[in-house]
Amino acid sequence: MKSKLTAPRGTRDLLPEEAIKKRWLEEKAYQLFVRYNYKPIVTPIFEFTEVFERGVGEATEIVQKEMYTFVDRGGRSLTLRPEGTAPVVRAYLEHSLDKKYPLPIKLFYLGPMYRFERPQSGRQREFWQVGAE
C-alpha cells in the first residue's frame, strides 16, 4: 500500500503567496500596536498546564476538551498554547513587568495557537492569533 504524505488534520501549509500575505498582515498589526504604545511580548509555544488551568479555568471547555497536553520526560504536564492571555499574565507576574514599565502596561502578541477541536469549516487545530492585553 502506498502511503500519502499530508499535513495533519486541522493544520495547513502556507504556500508562498499566502505566506507573503500573512507576513504583511503581521507587520501591519505590529506597526499599529507600536503606534498606540503597546509593547510586544513573545511567550513560549508551550507552558506548564497549570498556567491554563488557573488562567482560563479548570471547568472551561478549552481546558477539559481542547488542549494539546503531554507529559515530558521529567514527568511535568505541558500544554501547547491554546490562547494568549494566560501566558502573558504568567510572564507579567514572573518578570514583575509592573516595576519595569509604567502602568497601565499595554502588551500585544501574535503567534501560533493550538486547540484540539474537531475542525469545522474555517477552523484549524493550529491557527495564528493576534491579541492585546
mmCIF file of N, CA and C in Angstrom:
data_model
loop_
_atom_site.group_PDB
_atom_site.id
_atom_site.type_symbol
_atom_site.label_atom_id
_atom_site.label_comp_id
_atom_site.label_asym_id
_atom_site.label_seq_id
_atom_site.Cartn_x
_atom_site.Cartn_y
_atom_site.Cartn_z
ATOM 1 N N MET A 1 0.844 -1.184 0.000
ATOM 2 C CA MET A 1 0.000 0.000 0.000
ATOM 3 C C MET A 1 0.887 1.244 0.000
ATOM 4 N N LYS A 2 0.595 2.167 -0.859
ATOM 5 C CA LYS A 2 1.355 3.391 -0.982
ATOM 6 C C LYS A 2 0.833 4.417 0.029
ATOM 7 N N SER A 3 1.735 4.990 0.843
ATOM 8 C CA SER A 3 1.296 5.987 1.814
ATOM 9 C C SER A 3 1.331 7.369 1.178
ATOM 10 N N LYS A 4 0.457 8.228 1.636
ATOM 11 C CA LYS A 4 0.358 9.581 1.116
ATOM 12 C C LYS A 4 0.794 10.549 2.218
ATOM 13 N N LEU A 5 1.762 11.382 1.951
ATOM 14 C CA LEU A 5 2.213 12.360 2.925
ATOM 15 C C LEU A 5 1.300 13.584 2.864
ATOM 16 N N THR A 6 0.690 13.892 3.978
ATOM 17 C CA THR A 6 -0.186 15.055 4.075
ATOM 18 C C THR A 6 0.036 15.750 5.412
ATOM 19 N N ALA A 7 -0.358 16.997 5.495
ATOM 20 C CA ALA A 7 -0.313 17.722 6.762
ATOM 21 C C ALA A 7 -1.343 17.095 7.701
ATOM 22 N N PRO A 8 -1.084 17.109 9.001
ATOM 23 C CA PRO A 8 -2.062 16.566 9.948
ATOM 24 C C PRO A 8 -3.410 17.285 9.841
ATOM 25 N N ARG A 9 -4.463 16.578 10.151
ATOM 26 C CA ARG A 9 -5.808 17.142 10.109
ATOM 27 C C ARG A 9 -5.885 18.386 10.995
ATOM 28 N N GLY A 10 -6.494 19.419 10.456
ATOM 29 C CA GLY A 10 -6.649 20.656 11.209
ATOM 30 C C GLY A 10 -5.454 21.579 11.112
ATOM 31 N N THR A 11 -4.488 21.232 10.260
ATOM 32 C CA THR A 11 -3.349 22.108 10.006
ATOM 33 C C THR A 11 -3.253 22.319 8.502
ATOM 34 N N ARG A 12 -2.450 23.286 8.098
ATOM 35 C CA ARG A 12 -2.292 23.504 6.675
ATOM 36 C C ARG A 12 -0.979 24.210 6.408
ATOM 37 N N ASP A 13 -0.510 24.043 5.216
ATOM 38 C CA ASP A 13 0.699 24.723 4.778
ATOM 39 C C ASP A 13 0.326 26.103 4.252
ATOM 40 N N LEU A 14 1.178 27.072 4.512
ATOM 41 C CA LEU A 14 1.031 28.379 3.885
ATOM 42 C C LEU A 14 2.034 28.419 2.751
ATOM 43 N N LEU A 15 1.533 28.347 1.552
ATOM 44 C CA LEU A 15 2.379 28.375 0.379
ATOM 45 C C LEU A 15 2.865 29.803 0.148
ATOM 46 N N PRO A 16 3.842 30.011 -0.723
ATOM 47 C CA PRO A 16 4.485 31.326 -0.822
ATOM 48 C C PRO A 16 3.547 32.527 -0.892
ATOM 49 N N GLU A 17 2.532 32.492 -1.728
ATOM 50 C CA GLU A 17 1.648 33.659 -1.864
ATOM 51 C C GLU A 17 0.932 33.968 -0.547
ATOM 52 N N GLU A 18 0.437 32.928 0.105
ATOM 53 C CA GLU A 18 -0.281 33.134 1.363
ATOM 54 C C GLU A 18 0.685 33.497 2.492
ATOM 55 N N ALA A 19 1.884 32.938 2.486
ATOM 56 C CA ALA A 19 2.891 33.268 3.497
ATOM 57 C C ALA A 19 3.289 34.741 3.400
ATOM 58 N N ILE A 20 3.368 35.249 2.184
ATOM 59 C CA ILE A 20 3.692 36.668 1.986
ATOM 60 C C ILE A 20 2.575 37.541 2.555
ATOM 61 N N LYS A 21 1.330 37.175 2.291
ATOM 62 C CA LYS A 21 0.190 37.942 2.822
ATOM 63 C C LYS A 21 0.158 37.900 4.341
ATOM 64 N N LYS A 22 0.436 36.743 4.919
ATOM 65 C CA LYS A 22 0.459 36.595 6.381
ATOM 66 C C LYS A 22 1.532 37.492 6.985
ATOM 67 N N ARG A 23 2.708 37.479 6.407
ATOM 68 C CA ARG A 23 3.808 38.311 6.894
ATOM 69 C C ARG A 23 3.462 39.789 6.795
ATOM 70 N N TRP A 24 2.824 40.200 5.703
ATOM 71 C CA TRP A 24 2.395 41.590 5.531
ATOM 72 C C TRP A 24 1.418 41.977 6.644
ATOM 73 N N LEU A 25 0.454 41.100 6.909
ATOM 74 C CA LEU A 25 -0.539 41.362 7.946
ATOM 75 C C LEU A 25 0.107 41.462 9.328
ATOM 76 N N GLU A 26 1.058 40.582 9.611
ATOM 77 C CA GLU A 26 1.773 40.638 10.889
ATOM 78 C C GLU A 26 2.513 41.968 11.043
ATOM 79 N N GLU A 27 3.164 42.415 9.981
ATOM 80 C CA GLU A 27 3.891 43.680 10.037
ATOM 81 C C GLU A 27 2.951 44.857 10.271
ATOM 82 N N LYS A 28 1.795 44.852 9.605
ATOM 83 C CA LYS A 28 0.819 45.937 9.793
ATOM 84 C C LYS A 28 0.281 45.940 11.222
ATOM 85 N N ALA A 29 -0.027 44.757 11.759
ATOM 86 C CA ALA A 29 -0.513 44.663 13.141
ATOM 87 C C ALA A 29 0.557 45.171 14.104
ATOM 88 N N TYR A 30 1.791 44.752 13.887
ATOM 89 C CA TYR A 30 2.900 45.182 14.738
ATOM 90 C C TYR A 30 3.026 46.706 14.728
ATOM 91 N N GLN A 31 3.021 47.296 13.534
ATOM 92 C CA GLN A 31 3.148 48.751 13.407
ATOM 93 C C GLN A 31 1.992 49.478 14.101
ATOM 94 N N LEU A 32 0.793 48.955 13.962
ATOM 95 C CA LEU A 32 -0.378 49.581 14.578
ATOM 96 C C LEU A 32 -0.285 49.544 16.101
ATOM 97 N N PHE A 33 0.070 48.391 16.650
ATOM 98 C CA PHE A 33 0.190 48.290 18.111
ATOM 99 C C PHE A 33 1.272 49.221 18.645
ATOM 100 N N VAL A 34 2.420 49.260 17.977
ATOM 101 C CA VAL A 34 3.519 50.122 18.425
ATOM 102 C C VAL A 34 3.102 51.595 18.362
ATOM 103 N N ARG A 35 2.362 51.957 17.324
ATOM 104 C CA ARG A 35 1.887 53.344 17.186
ATOM 105 C C ARG A 35 1.053 53.766 18.398
ATOM 106 N N TYR A 36 0.317 52.822 18.999
ATOM 107 C CA TYR A 36 -0.527 53.125 20.144
ATOM 108 C C TYR A 36 0.121 52.708 21.463
ATOM 109 N N ASN A 37 1.446 52.663 21.459
ATOM 110 C CA ASN A 37 2.254 52.424 22.663
ATOM 111 C C ASN A 37 2.064 51.059 23.317
ATOM 112 N N TYR A 38 1.706 50.061 22.532
ATOM 113 C CA TYR A 38 1.706 48.685 23.035
ATOM 114 C C TYR A 38 3.122 48.139 22.884
ATOM 115 N N LYS A 39 3.516 47.311 23.837
ATOM 116 C CA LYS A 39 4.832 46.676 23.792
ATOM 117 C C LYS A 39 4.653 45.220 23.357
ATOM 118 N N PRO A 40 5.534 44.727 22.485
ATOM 119 C CA PRO A 40 5.418 43.320 22.078
ATOM 120 C C PRO A 40 5.890 42.385 23.189
ATOM 121 N N ILE A 41 5.280 41.222 23.252
ATOM 122 C CA ILE A 41 5.704 40.178 24.173
ATOM 123 C C ILE A 41 5.612 38.848 23.428
ATOM 124 N N VAL A 42 6.599 37.994 23.617
ATOM 125 C CA VAL A 42 6.626 36.683 22.982
ATOM 126 C C VAL A 42 6.748 35.660 24.100
ATOM 127 N N THR A 43 5.794 34.766 24.180
ATOM 128 C CA THR A 43 5.807 33.724 25.202
ATOM 129 C C THR A 43 6.080 32.373 24.543
ATOM 130 N N PRO A 44 6.488 31.388 25.337
ATOM 131 C CA PRO A 44 6.779 30.067 24.756
ATOM 132 C C PRO A 44 5.550 29.445 24.090
ATOM 133 N N ILE A 45 5.809 28.576 23.151
ATOM 134 C CA ILE A 45 4.736 27.888 22.426
ATOM 135 C C ILE A 45 4.052 26.867 23.337
ATOM 136 N N PHE A 46 4.734 26.451 24.407
ATOM 137 C CA PHE A 46 4.101 25.575 25.393
ATOM 138 C C PHE A 46 4.390 26.117 26.783
ATOM 139 N N GLU A 47 3.495 25.796 27.693
ATOM 140 C CA GLU A 47 3.577 26.251 29.085
ATOM 141 C C GLU A 47 3.251 25.071 29.985
ATOM 142 N N PHE A 48 3.543 25.220 31.268
ATOM 143 C CA PHE A 48 3.048 24.234 32.217
ATOM 144 C C PHE A 48 1.520 24.268 32.155
ATOM 145 N N THR A 49 0.902 23.114 32.188
ATOM 146 C CA THR A 49 -0.550 23.012 32.056
ATOM 147 C C THR A 49 -1.271 23.881 33.081
ATOM 148 N N GLU A 50 -0.705 24.005 34.256
ATOM 149 C CA GLU A 50 -1.309 24.796 35.330
ATOM 150 C C GLU A 50 -1.575 26.244 34.916
ATOM 151 N N VAL A 51 -0.738 26.784 34.045
ATOM 152 C CA VAL A 51 -0.927 28.169 33.583
ATOM 153 C C VAL A 51 -2.312 28.328 32.962
ATOM 154 N N PHE A 52 -2.734 27.344 32.176
ATOM 155 C CA PHE A 52 -4.037 27.439 31.515
ATOM 156 C C PHE A 52 -5.167 27.007 32.443
ATOM 157 N N GLU A 53 -4.914 26.047 33.304
ATOM 158 C CA GLU A 53 -5.954 25.619 34.246
ATOM 159 C C GLU A 53 -6.312 26.758 35.189
ATOM 160 N N ARG A 54 -5.303 27.473 35.663
ATOM 161 C CA ARG A 54 -5.543 28.587 36.576
ATOM 162 C C ARG A 54 -6.026 29.825 35.841
ATOM 163 N N GLY A 55 -5.443 30.083 34.672
ATOM 164 C CA GLY A 55 -5.758 31.306 33.941
ATOM 165 C C GLY A 55 -7.081 31.259 33.207
ATOM 166 N N VAL A 56 -7.389 30.128 32.598
ATOM 167 C CA VAL A 56 -8.607 30.002 31.801
ATOM 168 C C VAL A 56 -9.732 29.404 32.640
ATOM 169 N N GLY A 57 -9.377 28.562 33.581
ATOM 170 C CA GLY A 57 -10.371 27.912 34.440
ATOM 171 C C GLY A 57 -10.475 26.432 34.143
ATOM 172 N N GLU A 58 -10.331 25.607 35.188
ATOM 173 C CA GLU A 58 -10.337 24.152 35.011
ATOM 174 C C GLU A 58 -11.631 23.625 34.410
ATOM 175 N N ALA A 59 -12.736 24.317 34.642
ATOM 176 C CA ALA A 59 -14.037 23.813 34.192
ATOM 177 C C ALA A 59 -14.395 24.269 32.777
ATOM 178 N N THR A 60 -13.546 25.056 32.157
ATOM 179 C CA THR A 60 -13.886 25.532 30.814
ATOM 180 C C THR A 60 -13.696 24.435 29.782
ATOM 181 N N GLU A 61 -14.386 24.587 28.676
ATOM 182 C CA GLU A 61 -14.295 23.604 27.594
ATOM 183 C C GLU A 61 -12.891 23.547 27.006
ATOM 184 N N ILE A 62 -12.211 24.688 26.961
ATOM 185 C CA ILE A 62 -10.848 24.704 26.429
ATOM 186 C C ILE A 62 -9.970 23.754 27.244
ATOM 187 N N VAL A 63 -10.019 23.882 28.564
ATOM 188 C CA VAL A 63 -9.165 23.065 29.422
ATOM 189 C C VAL A 63 -9.598 21.606 29.406
ATOM 190 N N GLN A 64 -10.885 21.349 29.453
ATOM 191 C CA GLN A 64 -11.365 19.972 29.542
ATOM 192 C C GLN A 64 -11.256 19.198 28.238
ATOM 193 N N LYS A 65 -11.424 19.852 27.089
ATOM 194 C CA LYS A 65 -11.533 19.113 25.836
ATOM 195 C C LYS A 65 -10.576 19.533 24.736
ATOM 196 N N GLU A 66 -10.049 20.749 24.776
ATOM 197 C CA GLU A 66 -9.411 21.283 23.578
ATOM 198 C C GLU A 66 -7.912 21.517 23.679
ATOM 199 N N MET A 67 -7.275 21.175 24.792
ATOM 200 C CA MET A 67 -5.846 21.441 24.912
ATOM 201 C C MET A 67 -5.020 20.248 24.454
ATOM 202 N N TYR A 68 -3.913 20.553 23.816
ATOM 203 C CA TYR A 68 -2.909 19.540 23.484
ATOM 204 C C TYR A 68 -1.968 19.477 24.684
ATOM 205 N N THR A 69 -2.164 18.487 25.533
ATOM 206 C CA THR A 69 -1.387 18.351 26.759
ATOM 207 C C THR A 69 -0.583 17.057 26.700
ATOM 208 N N PHE A 70 0.643 17.119 27.203
ATOM 209 C CA PHE A 70 1.503 15.941 27.228
ATOM 210 C C PHE A 70 2.396 16.005 28.457
ATOM 211 N N VAL A 71 2.941 14.878 28.836
ATOM 212 C CA VAL A 71 3.875 14.794 29.954
ATOM 213 C C VAL A 71 5.270 14.649 29.367
ATOM 214 N N ASP A 72 6.182 15.504 29.819
ATOM 215 C CA ASP A 72 7.547 15.430 29.293
ATOM 216 C C ASP A 72 8.343 14.350 30.022
ATOM 217 N N ARG A 73 9.578 14.189 29.644
ATOM 218 C CA ARG A 73 10.414 13.132 30.237
ATOM 219 C C ARG A 73 10.662 13.343 31.718
ATOM 220 N N GLY A 74 10.490 14.565 32.187
ATOM 221 C CA GLY A 74 10.658 14.861 33.608
ATOM 222 C C GLY A 74 9.378 14.680 34.408
ATOM 223 N N GLY A 75 8.301 14.219 33.737
ATOM 224 C CA GLY A 75 7.034 13.996 34.426
ATOM 225 C C GLY A 75 6.192 15.245 34.605
ATOM 226 N N ARG A 76 6.558 16.337 33.945
ATOM 227 C CA ARG A 76 5.801 17.588 34.051
ATOM 228 C C ARG A 76 4.729 17.650 32.969
ATOM 229 N N SER A 77 3.555 18.150 33.333
ATOM 230 C CA SER A 77 2.461 18.309 32.376
ATOM 231 C C SER A 77 2.635 19.637 31.642
ATOM 232 N N LEU A 78 2.750 19.552 30.315
ATOM 233 C CA LEU A 78 2.920 20.729 29.472
ATOM 234 C C LEU A 78 1.785 20.792 28.458
ATOM 235 N N THR A 79 1.453 21.987 28.033
ATOM 236 C CA THR A 79 0.354 22.185 27.089
ATOM 237 C C THR A 79 0.779 23.155 25.994
ATOM 238 N N LEU A 80 0.477 22.796 24.746
ATOM 239 C CA LEU A 80 0.679 23.738 23.642
ATOM 240 C C LEU A 80 -0.281 24.905 23.840
ATOM 241 N N ARG A 81 0.166 26.089 23.599
ATOM 242 C CA ARG A 81 -0.585 27.317 23.874
ATOM 243 C C ARG A 81 -1.927 27.348 23.130
ATOM 244 N N PRO A 82 -3.080 27.284 23.868
ATOM 245 C CA PRO A 82 -4.380 27.361 23.213
ATOM 246 C C PRO A 82 -4.911 28.792 23.090
ATOM 247 N N GLU A 83 -4.320 29.731 23.833
ATOM 248 C CA GLU A 83 -4.744 31.127 23.801
ATOM 249 C C GLU A 83 -3.621 31.970 24.372
ATOM 250 N N GLY A 84 -3.700 33.288 24.229
ATOM 251 C CA GLY A 84 -2.573 34.137 24.580
ATOM 252 C C GLY A 84 -2.604 34.822 25.922
ATOM 253 N N THR A 85 -3.771 34.999 26.521
ATOM 254 C CA THR A 85 -3.864 35.784 27.746
ATOM 255 C C THR A 85 -3.123 35.149 28.914
ATOM 256 N N ALA A 86 -3.347 33.877 29.191
ATOM 257 C CA ALA A 86 -2.728 33.224 30.355
ATOM 258 C C ALA A 86 -1.196 33.282 30.301
ATOM 259 N N PRO A 87 -0.561 32.988 29.160
ATOM 260 C CA PRO A 87 0.901 33.112 29.132
ATOM 261 C C PRO A 87 1.394 34.543 29.340
ATOM 262 N N VAL A 88 0.652 35.526 28.834
ATOM 263 C CA VAL A 88 1.053 36.923 29.027
ATOM 264 C C VAL A 88 0.973 37.282 30.512
ATOM 265 N N VAL A 89 -0.079 36.860 31.176
ATOM 266 C CA VAL A 89 -0.223 37.132 32.617
ATOM 267 C C VAL A 89 0.898 36.435 33.388
ATOM 268 N N ARG A 90 1.202 35.192 33.020
ATOM 269 C CA ARG A 90 2.284 34.472 33.693
ATOM 270 C C ARG A 90 3.604 35.216 33.530
ATOM 271 N N ALA A 91 3.911 35.670 32.321
ATOM 272 C CA ALA A 91 5.149 36.410 32.079
ATOM 273 C C ALA A 91 5.156 37.746 32.828
ATOM 274 N N TYR A 92 4.039 38.430 32.852
ATOM 275 C CA TYR A 92 3.902 39.697 33.571
ATOM 276 C C TYR A 92 4.253 39.512 35.042
ATOM 277 N N LEU A 93 3.692 38.465 35.651
ATOM 278 C CA LEU A 93 3.946 38.206 37.068
ATOM 279 C C LEU A 93 5.371 37.707 37.305
ATOM 280 N N GLU A 94 5.810 36.769 36.486
ATOM 281 C CA GLU A 94 7.141 36.189 36.669
ATOM 282 C C GLU A 94 8.246 37.230 36.572
ATOM 283 N N HIS A 95 8.112 38.170 35.671
ATOM 284 C CA HIS A 95 9.167 39.145 35.423
ATOM 285 C C HIS A 95 8.881 40.521 36.035
ATOM 286 N N SER A 96 7.842 40.626 36.869
ATOM 287 C CA SER A 96 7.484 41.876 37.562
ATOM 288 C C SER A 96 7.455 43.060 36.601
ATOM 289 N N LEU A 97 6.731 42.886 35.509
ATOM 290 C CA LEU A 97 6.704 43.945 34.492
ATOM 291 C C LEU A 97 6.099 45.242 35.003
ATOM 292 N N ASP A 98 5.294 45.171 36.056
ATOM 293 C CA ASP A 98 4.718 46.391 36.615
ATOM 294 C C ASP A 98 5.804 47.305 37.197
ATOM 295 N N LYS A 99 6.955 46.747 37.560
ATOM 296 C CA LYS A 99 8.065 47.537 38.097
ATOM 297 C C LYS A 99 8.976 48.072 36.986
ATOM 298 N N LYS A 100 8.889 47.490 35.793
ATOM 299 C CA LYS A 100 9.766 47.880 34.694
ATOM 300 C C LYS A 100 9.115 48.878 33.737
ATOM 301 N N TYR A 101 7.781 48.881 33.697
ATOM 302 C CA TYR A 101 7.061 49.739 32.765
ATOM 303 C C TYR A 101 5.982 50.496 33.522
ATOM 304 N N PRO A 102 5.701 51.745 33.100
ATOM 305 C CA PRO A 102 4.636 52.497 33.776
ATOM 306 C C PRO A 102 3.275 51.834 33.537
ATOM 307 N N LEU A 103 2.454 51.880 34.564
ATOM 308 C CA LEU A 103 1.105 51.313 34.447
ATOM 309 C C LEU A 103 0.169 52.356 33.853
ATOM 310 N N PRO A 104 -0.813 52.002 33.106
ATOM 311 C CA PRO A 104 -1.103 50.624 32.707
ATOM 312 C C PRO A 104 -0.169 50.182 31.586
ATOM 313 N N ILE A 105 0.311 48.970 31.699
ATOM 314 C CA ILE A 105 1.161 48.411 30.660
ATOM 315 C C ILE A 105 0.268 47.817 29.578
ATOM 316 N N LYS A 106 0.609 48.091 28.342
ATOM 317 C CA LYS A 106 -0.159 47.573 27.211
ATOM 318 C C LYS A 106 0.750 46.639 26.427
ATOM 319 N N LEU A 107 0.349 45.378 26.321
ATOM 320 C CA LEU A 107 1.144 44.354 25.659
ATOM 321 C C LEU A 107 0.377 43.754 24.496
ATOM 322 N N PHE A 108 1.107 43.336 23.465
ATOM 323 C CA PHE A 108 0.469 42.625 22.367
ATOM 324 C C PHE A 108 1.318 41.434 21.964
ATOM 325 N N TYR A 109 0.666 40.461 21.337
ATOM 326 C CA TYR A 109 1.343 39.242 20.902
ATOM 327 C C TYR A 109 0.742 38.785 19.590
ATOM 328 N N LEU A 110 1.504 38.010 18.870
ATOM 329 C CA LEU A 110 0.979 37.320 17.705
ATOM 330 C C LEU A 110 1.766 36.035 17.554
ATOM 331 N N GLY A 111 1.058 34.987 17.208
ATOM 332 C CA GLY A 111 1.739 33.714 17.056
ATOM 333 C C GLY A 111 0.785 32.552 16.955
ATOM 334 N N PRO A 112 1.344 31.366 16.817
ATOM 335 C CA PRO A 112 0.510 30.174 16.664
ATOM 336 C C PRO A 112 -0.124 29.739 17.972
ATOM 337 N N MET A 113 -1.315 29.222 17.866
ATOM 338 C CA MET A 113 -2.071 28.655 18.988
ATOM 339 C C MET A 113 -2.550 27.279 18.536
ATOM 340 N N TYR A 114 -2.872 26.442 19.512
ATOM 341 C CA TYR A 114 -3.268 25.064 19.201
ATOM 342 C C TYR A 114 -4.471 24.667 20.034
ATOM 343 N N ARG A 115 -5.480 24.170 19.381
ATOM 344 C CA ARG A 115 -6.662 23.630 20.079
ATOM 345 C C ARG A 115 -7.073 22.339 19.409
ATOM 346 N N PHE A 116 -7.301 21.344 20.253
ATOM 347 C CA PHE A 116 -7.728 20.049 19.749
ATOM 348 C C PHE A 116 -9.250 20.051 19.683
ATOM 349 N N GLU A 117 -9.759 20.570 18.592
ATOM 350 C CA GLU A 117 -11.200 20.541 18.383
ATOM 351 C C GLU A 117 -11.438 19.925 17.024
ATOM 352 N N ARG A 118 -12.593 19.383 16.859
ATOM 353 C CA ARG A 118 -12.896 18.812 15.555
ATOM 354 C C ARG A 118 -12.981 19.954 14.561
ATOM 355 N N PRO A 119 -12.078 19.972 13.614
ATOM 356 C CA PRO A 119 -12.055 21.102 12.685
ATOM 357 C C PRO A 119 -13.377 21.262 11.932
ATOM 358 N N GLN A 120 -13.920 22.451 12.035
ATOM 359 C CA GLN A 120 -15.130 22.798 11.296
ATOM 360 C C GLN A 120 -14.705 23.697 10.144
ATOM 361 N N SER A 121 -15.635 24.024 9.314
ATOM 362 C CA SER A 121 -15.326 24.889 8.183
ATOM 363 C C SER A 121 -14.705 26.193 8.676
ATOM 364 N N GLY A 122 -13.527 26.504 8.173
ATOM 365 C CA GLY A 122 -12.859 27.743 8.533
ATOM 366 C C GLY A 122 -12.064 27.689 9.822
ATOM 367 N N ARG A 123 -12.059 26.564 10.520
ATOM 368 C CA ARG A 123 -11.306 26.447 11.773
ATOM 369 C C ARG A 123 -10.192 25.428 11.608
ATOM 370 N N GLN A 124 -9.111 25.680 12.314
ATOM 371 C CA GLN A 124 -7.957 24.795 12.252
ATOM 372 C C GLN A 124 -7.514 24.444 13.670
ATOM 373 N N ARG A 125 -6.826 23.336 13.816
ATOM 374 C CA ARG A 125 -6.253 22.968 15.113
ATOM 375 C C ARG A 125 -5.020 23.815 15.407
ATOM 376 N N GLU A 126 -4.306 24.198 14.373
ATOM 377 C CA GLU A 126 -3.203 25.138 14.503
ATOM 378 C C GLU A 126 -3.649 26.420 13.821
ATOM 379 N N PHE A 127 -3.606 27.524 14.561
ATOM 380 C CA PHE A 127 -4.051 28.794 13.991
ATOM 381 C C PHE A 127 -3.179 29.911 14.545
ATOM 382 N N TRP A 128 -3.207 31.039 13.876
ATOM 383 C CA TRP A 128 -2.442 32.215 14.299
ATOM 384 C C TRP A 128 -3.393 33.226 14.902
ATOM 385 N N GLN A 129 -2.945 33.856 15.959
ATOM 386 C CA GLN A 129 -3.794 34.819 16.643
ATOM 387 C C GLN A 129 -2.984 36.070 16.988
ATOM 388 N N VAL A 130 -3.631 37.215 16.877
ATOM 389 C CA VAL A 130 -3.069 38.487 17.318
ATOM 390 C C VAL A 130 -3.941 38.929 18.472
ATOM 391 N N GLY A 131 -3.310 39.390 19.543
ATOM 392 C CA GLY A 131 -4.085 39.818 20.695
ATOM 393 C C GLY A 131 -3.381 40.916 21.476
ATOM 394 N N ALA A 132 -4.141 41.594 22.303
ATOM 395 C CA ALA A 132 -3.606 42.666 23.134
ATOM 396 C C ALA A 132 -4.180 42.545 24.544
ATOM 397 N N GLU A 133 -3.354 42.846 25.481
ATOM 398 C CA GLU A 133 -3.750 42.808 26.894
ATOM 399 C C GLU A 133 -3.417 44.156 27.519
#
